[in-house]
PDB file of C-alpha atoms in Angstrom:
ATOM      1  CA  UNK A  67      74.572 -46.557  18.220  1.00 67.00           C
ATOM      2  CA  UNK A  68      71.812 -45.704  15.748  1.00 90.00           C
ATOM      3  CA  UNK A  69      69.458 -42.747  16.401  1.00 96.00           C
ATOM      4  CA  UNK A  70      66.401 -44.881  17.110  1.00 97.00           C
ATOM      5  CA  UNK A  71      68.180 -46.771  19.863  1.00 97.00           C
ATOM      6  CA  UNK A  72      69.297 -43.530  21.492  1.00 97.00           C
ATOM      7  CA  UNK A  73      65.866 -41.931  21.240  1.00 98.00           C
ATOM      8  CA  UNK A  74      63.971 -45.025  22.373  1.00 96.00           C
ATOM      9  CA  UNK A  75      66.136 -45.190  25.508  1.00 97.00           C
ATOM     10  CA  UNK A  76      65.731 -41.503  26.343  1.00 97.00           C
ATOM     11  CA  UNK A  77      63.596 -40.435  29.293  1.00 98.00           C
ATOM     12  CA  UNK A  78      62.957 -36.705  29.569  1.00 98.00           C
ATOM     13  CA  UNK A  79      60.667 -34.250  31.298  1.00 98.00           C
ATOM     14  CA  UNK A  80      57.366 -33.787  29.491  1.00 98.00           C
ATOM     15  CA  UNK A  81      56.070 -30.226  29.331  1.00 98.00           C
ATOM     16  CA  UNK A  82      52.385 -31.046  29.784  1.00 98.00           C
ATOM     17  CA  UNK A  83      52.670 -32.566  33.267  1.00 97.00           C
ATOM     18  CA  UNK A  84      56.312 -32.244  34.315  1.00 98.00           C
ATOM     19  CA  UNK A  85      56.745 -36.007  34.509  1.00 98.00           C
ATOM     20  CA  UNK A  86      59.874 -37.758  33.290  1.00 98.00           C
ATOM     21  CA  UNK A  87      58.726 -40.264  30.703  1.00 98.00           C
ATOM     22  CA  UNK A  88      60.187 -42.250  27.777  1.00 98.00           C
ATOM     23  CA  UNK A  89      60.413 -39.988  24.753  1.00 98.00           C
ATOM     24  CA  UNK A  90      58.758 -42.500  22.424  1.00 97.00           C
ATOM     25  CA  UNK A  91      56.038 -43.598  24.834  1.00 96.00           C
ATOM     26  CA  UNK A  92      52.649 -44.135  23.141  1.00 94.00           C
ATOM     27  CA  UNK A  93      54.171 -44.086  19.658  1.00 95.00           C
ATOM     28  CA  UNK A  94      53.776 -47.841  19.209  1.00 90.00           C
ATOM     29  CA  UNK A  95      50.559 -47.724  17.201  1.00 91.00           C
ATOM     30  CA  UNK A  96      51.736 -45.121  14.667  1.00 95.00           C
ATOM     31  CA  UNK A  97      53.034 -46.267  11.302  1.00 95.00           C
ATOM     32  CA  UNK A  98      55.657 -43.477  11.353  1.00 96.00           C
ATOM     33  CA  UNK A  99      57.447 -41.598  14.118  1.00 97.00           C
ATOM     34  CA  UNK A 100      58.858 -38.116  13.621  1.00 97.00           C
ATOM     35  CA  UNK A 101      61.348 -36.943  16.247  1.00 98.00           C
ATOM     36  CA  UNK A 102      62.487 -33.339  16.223  1.00 98.00           C
ATOM     37  CA  UNK A 103      65.530 -32.516  18.306  1.00 98.00           C
ATOM     38  CA  UNK A 104      65.469 -28.733  18.482  1.00 98.00           C
ATOM     39  CA  UNK A 105      68.044 -26.194  19.683  1.00 98.00           C
ATOM     40  CA  UNK A 106      67.054 -23.707  22.407  1.00 98.00           C
ATOM     41  CA  UNK A 107      63.291 -23.274  22.496  1.00 98.00           C
ATOM     42  CA  UNK A 108      63.904 -19.571  21.954  1.00 96.00           C
ATOM     43  CA  UNK A 109      65.925 -20.247  18.814  1.00 97.00           C
ATOM     44  CA  UNK A 110      64.692 -19.009  15.415  1.00 94.00           C
ATOM     45  CA  UNK A 111      64.809 -22.572  14.095  1.00 98.00           C
ATOM     46  CA  UNK A 112      62.672 -24.082  16.862  1.00 98.00           C
ATOM     47  CA  UNK A 113      59.937 -21.471  16.559  1.00 98.00           C
ATOM     48  CA  UNK A 114      59.850 -21.561  12.779  1.00 98.00           C
ATOM     49  CA  UNK A 115      59.851 -25.355  12.667  1.00 98.00           C
ATOM     50  CA  UNK A 116      56.905 -25.467  15.070  1.00 98.00           C
ATOM     51  CA  UNK A 117      55.045 -22.970  12.854  1.00 97.00           C
ATOM     52  CA  UNK A 118      55.484 -25.235   9.828  1.00 96.00           C
ATOM     53  CA  UNK A 119      54.305 -28.248  11.825  1.00 96.00           C
ATOM     54  CA  UNK A 120      51.141 -26.459  12.883  1.00 93.00           C
ATOM     55  CA  UNK A 121      50.528 -25.669   9.225  1.00 90.00           C
ATOM     56  CA  UNK A 122      51.337 -29.011   7.599  1.00 88.00           C
ATOM     57  CA  UNK A 123      51.340 -31.884  10.096  1.00 81.00           C
ATOM     58  CA  UNK A 124      47.570 -31.701  10.582  1.00 81.00           C
ATOM     59  CA  UNK A 125      47.353 -33.526   7.261  1.00 87.00           C
ATOM     60  CA  UNK A 126      48.552 -36.682   9.015  1.00 89.00           C
ATOM     61  CA  UNK A 127      46.384 -38.394  11.661  1.00 89.00           C
ATOM     62  CA  UNK A 128      48.099 -39.659  14.857  1.00 87.00           C
ATOM     63  CA  UNK A 129      47.902 -43.276  13.714  1.00 89.00           C
ATOM     64  CA  UNK A 130      49.869 -42.318  10.613  1.00 93.00           C
ATOM     65  CA  UNK A 131      52.429 -39.998  12.197  1.00 96.00           C
ATOM     66  CA  UNK A 132      53.415 -39.681  15.851  1.00 96.00           C
ATOM     67  CA  UNK A 133      55.370 -36.482  16.518  1.00 97.00           C
ATOM     68  CA  UNK A 134      57.725 -35.932  19.435  1.00 98.00           C
ATOM     69  CA  UNK A 135      60.001 -32.943  19.967  1.00 98.00           C
ATOM     70  CA  UNK A 136      62.843 -32.204  22.346  1.00 98.00           C
ATOM     71  CA  UNK A 137      64.073 -28.668  23.006  1.00 98.00           C
ATOM     72  CA  UNK A 138      66.775 -27.131  25.175  1.00 98.00           C
ATOM     73  CA  UNK A 139      65.282 -25.269  28.123  1.00 97.00           C
ATOM     74  CA  UNK A 140      63.136 -26.015  31.148  1.00 98.00           C
ATOM     75  CA  UNK A 141      59.453 -26.684  31.694  1.00 98.00           C
ATOM     76  CA  UNK A 142      58.675 -22.958  31.976  1.00 98.00           C
ATOM     77  CA  UNK A 143      60.241 -22.253  28.604  1.00 98.00           C
ATOM     78  CA  UNK A 144      58.463 -25.284  27.166  1.00 98.00           C
ATOM     79  CA  UNK A 145      55.111 -24.047  28.423  1.00 98.00           C
ATOM     80  CA  UNK A 146      55.659 -20.593  26.934  1.00 98.00           C
ATOM     81  CA  UNK A 147      56.805 -22.136  23.663  1.00 98.00           C
ATOM     82  CA  UNK A 148      53.644 -24.232  23.378  1.00 98.00           C
ATOM     83  CA  UNK A 149      51.398 -21.311  24.248  1.00 98.00           C
ATOM     84  CA  UNK A 150      52.996 -19.176  21.546  1.00 97.00           C
ATOM     85  CA  UNK A 151      53.372 -21.760  18.771  1.00 97.00           C
ATOM     86  CA  UNK A 152      50.408 -24.035  19.487  1.00 96.00           C
ATOM     87  CA  UNK A 153      52.665 -27.089  19.637  1.00 97.00           C
ATOM     88  CA  UNK A 154      51.044 -29.789  21.852  1.00 96.00           C
ATOM     89  CA  UNK A 155      52.733 -29.746  25.301  1.00 98.00           C
ATOM     90  CA  UNK A 156      52.165 -33.495  25.669  1.00 97.00           C
ATOM     91  CA  UNK A 157      54.467 -34.013  22.684  1.00 97.00           C
ATOM     92  CA  UNK A 158      57.256 -31.671  23.805  1.00 98.00           C
ATOM     93  CA  UNK A 159      60.070 -32.808  26.083  1.00 98.00           C
ATOM     94  CA  UNK A 160      62.834 -30.827  27.742  1.00 98.00           C
ATOM     95  CA  UNK A 161      66.583 -31.351  27.548  1.00 97.00           C
ATOM     96  CA  UNK A 162      68.263 -28.823  29.869  1.00 97.00           C
ATOM     97  CA  UNK A 163      71.895 -29.386  28.906  1.00 96.00           C
ATOM     98  CA  UNK A 164      71.927 -30.741  25.332  1.00 97.00           C
ATOM     99  CA  UNK A 165      73.004 -34.252  26.389  1.00 97.00           C
ATOM    100  CA  UNK A 166      70.703 -35.866  23.838  1.00 98.00           C
ATOM    101  CA  UNK A 167      72.077 -33.578  21.124  1.00 98.00           C
ATOM    102  CA  UNK A 168      75.576 -34.721  22.022  1.00 97.00           C
ATOM    103  CA  UNK A 169      74.590 -38.391  21.980  1.00 97.00           C
ATOM    104  CA  UNK A 170      73.143 -37.917  18.497  1.00 98.00           C
ATOM    105  CA  UNK A 171      76.323 -36.076  17.464  1.00 97.00           C
ATOM    106  CA  UNK A 172      74.438 -33.002  16.320  1.00 98.00           C
ATOM    107  CA  UNK A 173      76.410 -29.892  15.444  1.00 98.00           C
ATOM    108  CA  UNK A 174      77.229 -27.929  18.594  1.00 97.00           C
ATOM    109  CA  UNK A 175      77.890 -24.771  16.605  1.00 97.00           C
ATOM    110  CA  UNK A 176      80.869 -22.481  16.321  1.00 96.00           C
ATOM    111  CA  UNK A 177      83.205 -22.922  19.271  1.00 93.00           C
ATOM    112  CA  UNK A 178      85.785 -20.142  19.134  1.00 92.00           C
ATOM    113  CA  UNK A 179      87.360 -19.593  22.522  1.00 86.00           C
ATOM    114  CA  UNK A 180      88.596 -16.289  23.926  1.00 83.00           C
ATOM    115  CA  UNK A 181      90.639 -16.429  27.134  1.00 86.00           C
ATOM    116  CA  UNK A 182      89.122 -14.793  30.153  1.00 85.00           C
ATOM    117  CA  UNK A 183      85.452 -14.677  29.105  1.00 88.00           C
ATOM    118  CA  UNK A 184      82.591 -16.561  30.692  1.00 90.00           C
ATOM    119  CA  UNK A 185      80.787 -19.489  29.126  1.00 89.00           C
ATOM    120  CA  UNK A 186      77.745 -17.295  28.536  1.00 90.00           C
ATOM    121  CA  UNK A 187      79.698 -14.510  26.820  1.00 92.00           C
ATOM    122  CA  UNK A 188      81.555 -17.085  24.731  1.00 94.00           C
ATOM    123  CA  UNK A 189      78.226 -18.573  23.584  1.00 94.00           C
ATOM    124  CA  UNK A 190      76.907 -15.116  22.652  1.00 94.00           C
ATOM    125  CA  UNK A 191      80.063 -14.286  20.706  1.00 95.00           C
ATOM    126  CA  UNK A 192      79.885 -17.521  18.746  1.00 96.00           C
ATOM    127  CA  UNK A 193      76.160 -17.080  18.126  1.00 96.00           C
ATOM    128  CA  UNK A 194      76.671 -13.607  16.678  1.00 95.00           C
ATOM    129  CA  UNK A 195      79.423 -14.908  14.412  1.00 96.00           C
ATOM    130  CA  UNK A 196      77.136 -17.713  13.254  1.00 97.00           C
ATOM    131  CA  UNK A 197      74.382 -15.186  12.480  1.00 95.00           C
ATOM    132  CA  UNK A 198      76.947 -13.492  10.251  1.00 95.00           C
ATOM    133  CA  UNK A 199      77.590 -16.777   8.456  1.00 95.00           C
ATOM    134  CA  UNK A 200      80.737 -17.998  10.197  1.00 96.00           C
ATOM    135  CA  UNK A 201      80.510 -21.704  10.962  1.00 96.00           C
ATOM    136  CA  UNK A 202      76.904 -21.574   9.786  1.00 97.00           C
ATOM    137  CA  UNK A 203      76.660 -22.274   6.045  1.00 96.00           C
ATOM    138  CA  UNK A 204      73.536 -21.046   4.318  1.00 96.00           C
ATOM    139  CA  UNK A 205      72.405 -18.700   7.109  1.00 97.00           C
ATOM    140  CA  UNK A 206      72.833 -15.420   5.240  1.00 97.00           C
ATOM    141  CA  UNK A 207      71.266 -16.881   2.088  1.00 96.00           C
ATOM    142  CA  UNK A 208      68.261 -17.958   4.114  1.00 97.00           C
ATOM    143  CA  UNK A 209      67.948 -14.560   5.790  1.00 97.00           C
ATOM    144  CA  UNK A 210      67.913 -12.855   2.388  1.00 96.00           C
ATOM    145  CA  UNK A 211      65.297 -15.334   1.117  1.00 97.00           C
ATOM    146  CA  UNK A 212      63.008 -14.129   3.881  1.00 96.00           C
ATOM    147  CA  UNK A 213      63.177 -10.607   2.472  1.00 95.00           C
ATOM    148  CA  UNK A 214      63.195 -11.213  -1.258  1.00 94.00           C
ATOM    149  CA  UNK A 215      60.445 -13.873  -1.370  1.00 94.00           C
ATOM    150  CA  UNK A 216      60.401 -17.355  -2.861  1.00 95.00           C
ATOM    151  CA  UNK A 217      58.095 -18.638  -5.590  1.00 94.00           C
ATOM    152  CA  UNK A 218      58.912 -22.222  -4.587  1.00 94.00           C
ATOM    153  CA  UNK A 219      57.294 -21.669  -1.187  1.00 96.00           C
ATOM    154  CA  UNK A 220      53.534 -21.496  -0.617  1.00 94.00           C
ATOM    155  CA  UNK A 221      51.899 -18.318   0.623  1.00 95.00           C
ATOM    156  CA  UNK A 222      52.602 -18.065   4.350  1.00 94.00           C
ATOM    157  CA  UNK A 223      50.127 -15.457   5.544  1.00 93.00           C
ATOM    158  CA  UNK A 224      46.448 -15.448   4.593  1.00 92.00           C
ATOM    159  CA  UNK A 225      44.945 -12.240   3.238  1.00 90.00           C
ATOM    160  CA  UNK A 226      42.559 -11.842   6.199  1.00 90.00           C
ATOM    161  CA  UNK A 227      45.167 -12.658   8.863  1.00 90.00           C
ATOM    162  CA  UNK A 228      45.928  -9.822  11.272  1.00 91.00           C
ATOM    163  CA  UNK A 229      49.672  -9.286  11.766  1.00 90.00           C
ATOM    164  CA  UNK A 230      50.590  -8.011  15.193  1.00 88.00           C
ATOM    165  CA  UNK A 231      53.292  -8.605  17.773  1.00 86.00           C
ATOM    166  CA  UNK A 232      55.966  -6.793  15.761  1.00 88.00           C
ATOM    167  CA  UNK A 233      57.368  -3.233  16.063  1.00 85.00           C
ATOM    168  CA  UNK A 234      55.283  -2.421  12.972  1.00 82.00           C
ATOM    169  CA  UNK A 235      51.693  -1.133  13.187  1.00 82.00           C
ATOM    170  CA  UNK A 236      49.058  -3.873  13.025  1.00 88.00           C
ATOM    171  CA  UNK A 237      48.138  -4.731   9.438  1.00 87.00           C
ATOM    172  CA  UNK A 238      46.310  -7.384   7.401  1.00 88.00           C
ATOM    173  CA  UNK A 239      47.980 -10.121   5.388  1.00 88.00           C
ATOM    174  CA  UNK A 240      46.502  -8.708   2.208  1.00 90.00           C
ATOM    175  CA  UNK A 241      49.212  -6.026   2.427  1.00 87.00           C
ATOM    176  CA  UNK A 242      51.699  -8.519   0.968  1.00 90.00           C
ATOM    177  CA  UNK A 243      49.777  -8.548  -2.306  1.00 88.00           C
ATOM    178  CA  UNK A 244      51.296  -5.142  -2.944  1.00 85.00           C
ATOM    179  CA  UNK A 245      54.758  -6.692  -2.716  1.00 76.00           C
ATOM    180  CA  UNK A 246      54.214  -9.198  -5.481  1.00 76.00           C
ATOM    181  CA  UNK A 247      50.849 -10.927  -5.644  1.00 86.00           C
ATOM    182  CA  UNK A 248      49.572 -14.085  -3.971  1.00 91.00           C
ATOM    183  CA  UNK A 249      49.902 -17.857  -3.950  1.00 93.00           C
ATOM    184  CA  UNK A 250      53.603 -17.917  -3.036  1.00 95.00           C
ATOM    185  CA  UNK A 251      55.981 -16.488  -0.416  1.00 95.00           C
ATOM    186  CA  UNK A 252      55.985 -12.770  -1.145  1.00 94.00           C
ATOM    187  CA  UNK A 253      58.863 -10.352  -0.384  1.00 94.00           C
ATOM    188  CA  UNK A 254      59.121  -9.583   3.377  1.00 94.00           C
ATOM    189  CA  UNK A 255      56.470 -12.201   4.239  1.00 94.00           C
ATOM    190  CA  UNK A 256      58.802 -14.721   5.884  1.00 96.00           C
ATOM    191  CA  UNK A 257      60.893 -11.898   7.343  1.00 96.00           C
ATOM    192  CA  UNK A 258      57.739 -10.615   9.069  1.00 95.00           C
ATOM    193  CA  UNK A 259      57.067 -13.988  10.671  1.00 96.00           C
ATOM    194  CA  UNK A 260      60.676 -14.141  11.846  1.00 96.00           C
ATOM    195  CA  UNK A 261      60.442 -10.606  13.223  1.00 95.00           C
ATOM    196  CA  UNK A 262      57.369 -11.599  15.214  1.00 96.00           C
ATOM    197  CA  UNK A 263      59.246 -14.600  16.611  1.00 97.00           C
ATOM    198  CA  UNK A 264      62.206 -12.409  17.521  1.00 96.00           C
ATOM    199  CA  UNK A 265      60.019  -9.940  19.402  1.00 96.00           C
ATOM    200  CA  UNK A 266      58.359 -12.805  21.287  1.00 97.00           C
ATOM    201  CA  UNK A 267      61.685 -14.275  22.384  1.00 97.00           C
ATOM    202  CA  UNK A 268      63.456 -11.040  23.257  1.00 95.00           C
ATOM    203  CA  UNK A 269      60.427  -9.946  25.286  1.00 96.00           C
ATOM    204  CA  UNK A 270      60.603 -13.187  27.272  1.00 97.00           C
ATOM    205  CA  UNK A 271      64.309 -13.981  27.044  1.00 96.00           C
ATOM    206  CA  UNK A 272      64.877 -15.395  30.535  1.00 96.00           C
ATOM    207  CA  UNK A 273      61.864 -17.645  30.101  1.00 97.00           C
ATOM    208  CA  UNK A 274      62.914 -19.033  26.734  1.00 98.00           C
ATOM    209  CA  UNK A 275      66.640 -19.278  27.456  1.00 96.00           C
ATOM    210  CA  UNK A 276      67.278 -20.144  31.132  1.00 95.00           C
ATOM    211  CA  UNK A 277      70.855 -21.203  30.291  1.00 94.00           C
ATOM    212  CA  UNK A 278      72.682 -19.391  27.504  1.00 94.00           C
ATOM    213  CA  UNK A 279      75.574 -21.884  27.439  1.00 95.00           C
ATOM    214  CA  UNK A 280      73.907 -23.792  24.592  1.00 96.00           C
ATOM    215  CA  UNK A 281      72.956 -20.906  22.309  1.00 97.00           C
ATOM    216  CA  UNK A 282      74.926 -22.282  19.364  1.00 97.00           C
ATOM    217  CA  UNK A 283      73.724 -25.899  19.611  1.00 98.00           C
ATOM    218  CA  UNK A 284      71.919 -27.072  16.474  1.00 98.00           C
ATOM    219  CA  UNK A 285      69.234 -29.697  16.105  1.00 98.00           C
ATOM    220  CA  UNK A 286      68.138 -32.544  13.872  1.00 98.00           C
ATOM    221  CA  UNK A 287      65.150 -34.310  12.314  1.00 98.00           C
ATOM    222  CA  UNK A 288      64.603 -38.080  12.376  1.00 98.00           C
ATOM    223  CA  UNK A 289      61.761 -40.004  10.734  1.00 97.00           C
ATOM    224  CA  UNK A 290      61.296 -43.714  11.457  1.00 97.00           C
ATOM    225  CA  UNK A 291      58.879 -46.414  10.421  1.00 95.00           C
ATOM    226  CA  UNK A 292      57.027 -48.491  13.022  1.00 93.00           C
ATOM    227  CA  UNK A 293      59.980 -50.902  13.298  1.00 94.00           C
ATOM    228  CA  UNK A 294      62.483 -48.166  14.057  1.00 95.00           C
ATOM    229  CA  UNK A 295      64.088 -48.081  10.622  1.00 96.00           C
ATOM    230  CA  UNK A 296      65.458 -44.655   9.794  1.00 96.00           C
ATOM    231  CA  UNK A 297      63.647 -43.315   6.724  1.00 96.00           C
ATOM    232  CA  UNK A 298      64.898 -39.744   6.723  1.00 96.00           C
ATOM    233  CA  UNK A 299      67.267 -37.604   8.755  1.00 97.00           C
ATOM    234  CA  UNK A 300      68.592 -34.086   8.618  1.00 98.00           C
ATOM    235  CA  UNK A 301      71.301 -32.626  10.820  1.00 98.00           C
ATOM    236  CA  UNK A 302      71.216 -28.864  10.977  1.00 98.00           C
ATOM    237  CA  UNK A 303      74.455 -27.355   9.597  1.00 98.00           C
ATOM    238  CA  UNK A 304      73.791 -23.894  11.021  1.00 97.00           C
ATOM    239  CA  UNK A 305      71.254 -21.259  11.999  1.00 98.00           C
ATOM    240  CA  UNK A 306      68.126 -21.309   9.802  1.00 97.00           C
ATOM    241  CA  UNK A 307      69.232 -24.629   8.370  1.00 97.00           C
ATOM    242  CA  UNK A 308      66.663 -26.887  10.032  1.00 98.00           C
ATOM    243  CA  UNK A 309      65.551 -28.455   6.733  1.00 97.00           C
ATOM    244  CA  UNK A 310      67.227 -29.773   3.618  1.00 96.00           C
ATOM    245  CA  UNK A 311      64.676 -27.791   1.601  1.00 96.00           C
ATOM    246  CA  UNK A 312      63.917 -24.551   3.424  1.00 97.00           C
ATOM    247  CA  UNK A 313      61.388 -23.568   0.755  1.00 96.00           C
ATOM    248  CA  UNK A 314      59.326 -26.633   1.732  1.00 95.00           C
ATOM    249  CA  UNK A 315      60.711 -27.752   5.126  1.00 96.00           C
ATOM    250  CA  UNK A 316      58.301 -30.667   5.550  1.00 96.00           C
ATOM    251  CA  UNK A 317      58.355 -31.897   1.961  1.00 94.00           C
ATOM    252  CA  UNK A 318      59.943 -35.147   3.143  1.00 94.00           C
ATOM    253  CA  UNK A 319      56.634 -36.062   4.793  1.00 94.00           C
ATOM    254  CA  UNK A 320      54.834 -36.275   1.457  1.00 87.00           C
ATOM    255  CA  UNK A 321      56.167 -39.792   0.940  1.00 78.00           C
ATOM    256  CA  UNK A 322      54.364 -41.032   4.047  1.00 83.00           C
ATOM    257  CA  UNK A 323      51.147 -41.197   2.064  1.00 66.00           C
ATOM    258  CA  UNK A 324      52.642 -43.851  -0.196  1.00 55.00           C
ATOM    259  CA  UNK A 325      55.377 -45.148   2.167  1.00 55.00           C
ATOM    260  CA  UNK A 326      57.762 -44.683  -0.731  1.00 49.00           C
ATOM    261  CA  UNK A 327      60.983 -43.415   0.789  1.00 47.00           C
ATOM    262  CA  UNK A 328      63.887 -44.085  -1.508  1.00 43.00           C
ATOM    263  CA  UNK A 329      66.799 -42.413   0.265  1.00 39.00           C
ATOM    264  CA  UNK A 330      68.087 -41.024   3.528  1.00 42.00           C
ATOM    265  CA  UNK A 331      69.682 -37.641   4.043  1.00 38.00           C
TER     266      UNK A 331
END
């Protein structure tokens, strides 16, 4: 069964009002539909993806691009996620047990089993191994990119932005000029955003992750035209692998302006 059929038949709880509604409801008038199937809402990938969407997706009006997201959690975690990231709660749906991820055959993550341990402890063990690069290709490379900077990525933090919510003292974004200049992702810039996300999640762990059984589950990205034809897809191979091009995670959307997709991923 193709992804559009699965997604179009899915009915899930909507964060904004708690109602169970079709995932693709009210997408009929858009020329393109972007569906993001995220891991846990407290996952690095989910938070970072939402940050990029808030930055870039505003370029596309609703009639051009309808966005729907599904994350593992409950309505409480969804509400907190939207408050923190700014993602519209009317566009976020909840999948408590990763059934949709399984239907789409998304990577469930490392699944090493140790006799005598609980499901939760097993998930934690596998998650830690994935953070170290086991069963999660590209994770360590992406972590290092956050520290060393990337000239292929635009500047992430404005000079007048106040950085808070980390263990570090509050400081202005202009500080990153000292690490290498401006106009691109400077050293430690992305790592700072990830640190802020980590503090947010760990400070509200039970809210973001009501069930730790699915800690290793990865997500996927699916872009369709108005007829349901798949134009682009990406299946996350591991932690911090939510895009084919992590330097420009939403670069695949640039072709919407000309409707000139030439290949699927």
